[in-house]
GROMACS .gro file of C-alpha atoms in nm:
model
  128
    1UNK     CA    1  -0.773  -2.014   1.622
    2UNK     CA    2  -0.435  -2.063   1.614
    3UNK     CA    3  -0.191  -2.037   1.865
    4UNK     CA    4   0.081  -1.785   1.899
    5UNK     CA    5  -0.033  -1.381   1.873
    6UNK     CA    6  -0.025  -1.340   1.497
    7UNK     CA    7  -0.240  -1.020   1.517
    8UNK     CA    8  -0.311  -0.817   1.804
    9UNK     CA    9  -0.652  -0.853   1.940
   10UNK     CA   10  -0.811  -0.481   1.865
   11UNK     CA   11  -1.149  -0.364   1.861
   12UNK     CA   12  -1.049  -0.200   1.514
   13UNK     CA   13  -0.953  -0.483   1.344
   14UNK     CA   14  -1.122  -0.555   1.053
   15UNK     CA   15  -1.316  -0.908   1.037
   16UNK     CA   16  -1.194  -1.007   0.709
   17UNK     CA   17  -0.824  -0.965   0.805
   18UNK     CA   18  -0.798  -1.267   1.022
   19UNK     CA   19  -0.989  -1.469   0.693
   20UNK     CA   20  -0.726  -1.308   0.443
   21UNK     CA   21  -0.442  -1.402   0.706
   22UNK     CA   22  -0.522  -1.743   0.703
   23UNK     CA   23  -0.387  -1.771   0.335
   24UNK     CA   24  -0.068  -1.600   0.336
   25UNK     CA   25   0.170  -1.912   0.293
   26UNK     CA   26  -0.042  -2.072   0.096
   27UNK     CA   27  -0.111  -2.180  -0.267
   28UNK     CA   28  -0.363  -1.895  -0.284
   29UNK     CA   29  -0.062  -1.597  -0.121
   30UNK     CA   30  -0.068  -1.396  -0.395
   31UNK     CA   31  -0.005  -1.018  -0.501
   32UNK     CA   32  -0.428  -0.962  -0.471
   33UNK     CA   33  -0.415  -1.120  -0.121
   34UNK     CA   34  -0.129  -0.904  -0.019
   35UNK     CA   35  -0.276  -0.603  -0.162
   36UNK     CA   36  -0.625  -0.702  -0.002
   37UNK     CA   37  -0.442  -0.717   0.357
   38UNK     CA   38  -0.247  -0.381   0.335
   39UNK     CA   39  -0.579  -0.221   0.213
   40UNK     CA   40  -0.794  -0.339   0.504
   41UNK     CA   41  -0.458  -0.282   0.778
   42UNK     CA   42  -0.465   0.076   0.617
   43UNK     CA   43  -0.845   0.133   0.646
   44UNK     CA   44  -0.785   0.033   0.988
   45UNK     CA   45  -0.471   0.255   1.057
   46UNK     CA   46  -0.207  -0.027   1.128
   47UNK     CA   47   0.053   0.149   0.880
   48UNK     CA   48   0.328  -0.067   0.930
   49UNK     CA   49   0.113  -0.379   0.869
   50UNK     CA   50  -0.023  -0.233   0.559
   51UNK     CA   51   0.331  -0.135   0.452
   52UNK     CA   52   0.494  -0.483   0.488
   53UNK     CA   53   0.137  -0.659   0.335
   54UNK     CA   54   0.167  -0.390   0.046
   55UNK     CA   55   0.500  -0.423   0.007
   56UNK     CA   56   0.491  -0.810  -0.036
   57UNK     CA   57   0.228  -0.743  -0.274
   58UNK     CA   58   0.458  -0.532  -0.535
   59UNK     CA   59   0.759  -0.811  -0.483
   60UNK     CA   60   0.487  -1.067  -0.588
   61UNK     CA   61   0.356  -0.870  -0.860
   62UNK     CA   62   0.538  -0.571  -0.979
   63UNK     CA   63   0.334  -0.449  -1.275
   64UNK     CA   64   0.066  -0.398  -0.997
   65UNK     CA   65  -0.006  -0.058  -1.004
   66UNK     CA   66  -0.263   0.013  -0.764
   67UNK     CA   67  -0.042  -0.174  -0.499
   68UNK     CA   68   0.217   0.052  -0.596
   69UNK     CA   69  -0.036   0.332  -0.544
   70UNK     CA   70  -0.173   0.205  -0.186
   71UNK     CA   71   0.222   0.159  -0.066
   72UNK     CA   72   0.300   0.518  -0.173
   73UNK     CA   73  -0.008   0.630   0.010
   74UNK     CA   74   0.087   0.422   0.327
   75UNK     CA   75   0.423   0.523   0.330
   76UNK     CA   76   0.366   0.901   0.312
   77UNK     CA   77   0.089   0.803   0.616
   78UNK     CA   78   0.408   0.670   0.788
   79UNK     CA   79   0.566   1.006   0.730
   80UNK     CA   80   0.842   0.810   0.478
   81UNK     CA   81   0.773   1.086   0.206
   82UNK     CA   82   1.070   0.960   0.027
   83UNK     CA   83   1.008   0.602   0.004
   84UNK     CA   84   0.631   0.755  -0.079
   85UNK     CA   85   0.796   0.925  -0.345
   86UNK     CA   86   0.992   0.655  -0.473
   87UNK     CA   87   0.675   0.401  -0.499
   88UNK     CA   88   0.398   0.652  -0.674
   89UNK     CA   89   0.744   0.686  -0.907
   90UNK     CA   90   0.737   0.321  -0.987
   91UNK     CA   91   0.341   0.308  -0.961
   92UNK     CA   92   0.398   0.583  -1.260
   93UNK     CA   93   0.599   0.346  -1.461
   94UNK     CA   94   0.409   0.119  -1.390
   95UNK     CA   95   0.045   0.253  -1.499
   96UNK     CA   96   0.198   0.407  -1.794
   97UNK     CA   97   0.339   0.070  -1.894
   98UNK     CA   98   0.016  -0.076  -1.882
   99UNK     CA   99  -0.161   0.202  -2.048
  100UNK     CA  100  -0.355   0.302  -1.729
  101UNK     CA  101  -0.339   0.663  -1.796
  102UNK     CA  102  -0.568   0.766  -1.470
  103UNK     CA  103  -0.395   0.540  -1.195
  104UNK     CA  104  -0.080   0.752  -1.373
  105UNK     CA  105  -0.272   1.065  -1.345
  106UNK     CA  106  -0.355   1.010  -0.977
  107UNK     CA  107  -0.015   0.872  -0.861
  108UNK     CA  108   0.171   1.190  -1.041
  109UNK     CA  109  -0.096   1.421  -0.835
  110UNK     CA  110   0.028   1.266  -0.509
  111UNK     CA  111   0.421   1.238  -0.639
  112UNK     CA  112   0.409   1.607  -0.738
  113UNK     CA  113   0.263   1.687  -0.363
  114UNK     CA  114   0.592   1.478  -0.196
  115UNK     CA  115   0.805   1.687  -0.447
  116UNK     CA  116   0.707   1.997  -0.291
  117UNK     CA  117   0.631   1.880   0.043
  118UNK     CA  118   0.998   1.751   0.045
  119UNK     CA  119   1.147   2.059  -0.139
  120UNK     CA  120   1.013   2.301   0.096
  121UNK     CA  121   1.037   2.112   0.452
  122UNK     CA  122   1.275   1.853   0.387
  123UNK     CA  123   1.121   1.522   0.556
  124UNK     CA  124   0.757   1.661   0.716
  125UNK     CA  125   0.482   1.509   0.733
  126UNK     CA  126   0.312   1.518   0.350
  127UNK     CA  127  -0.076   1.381   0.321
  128UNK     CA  128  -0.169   1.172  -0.030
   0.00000   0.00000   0.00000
């Protein structure tokens, strides 16, 4: 262990995340390792820690589209339906870019759901 209080001891937290944690700043800190620690924070419901790990992920990498994907979901979780919106809009580009026409599909589904979430209630609480 190191010292300091890098994560918070909880009974939710996953065991791989301290593993993964141990190579951020590393040779191996990477878009897939950044994606692979917002996905497990999110599974576990630490949105914030998800959103920074997912966000790191897309700065690293930003032709990764199912980061862009997970960081729309997380941030519409967080009840930030327009930065939601703004990242399944860039997953879109994304995707389509690539010629990944059903991680396109999917992130227009939830993008479309923001739209009118945001249209009708302004900043509320929209579910992906």
């Amino acid at each position: 262990m190191q010292g300091g209080a890098s994560i918070p001891a909880s009974p939710m937290t996953s065991q791989q995340i301290p593993n993964l944690l141990k190579l951020v700043g590393t040779p191996r800190d990477g878009a897939l390792l950044r994606f692979s620690l917002g996905s497990e924070y999110l599974k576990n419901s630490d949105i914030e820690q998800a959103i920074a790990h997912l966000g790191a992920a897309v700065e690293k990498d930003p032709g990764y589209s199912a980061a862009w994907k997970l960081l729309g979901r997380a941030l519409g979780e967080s009840g930030r339906n327009g930065e939601a919106l703004a990242a399944y809009r860039r997953g879109i580009e994304v995707a389509q870019g690539k010629g990944d026409r059903q991680a396109a599909k999917e992130m227009a589904v939830f993008a479309r759901r923001l739209e009118k979430a945001l249209a009708s209630s302004g900043e509320s609480g929209a579910r992906s």
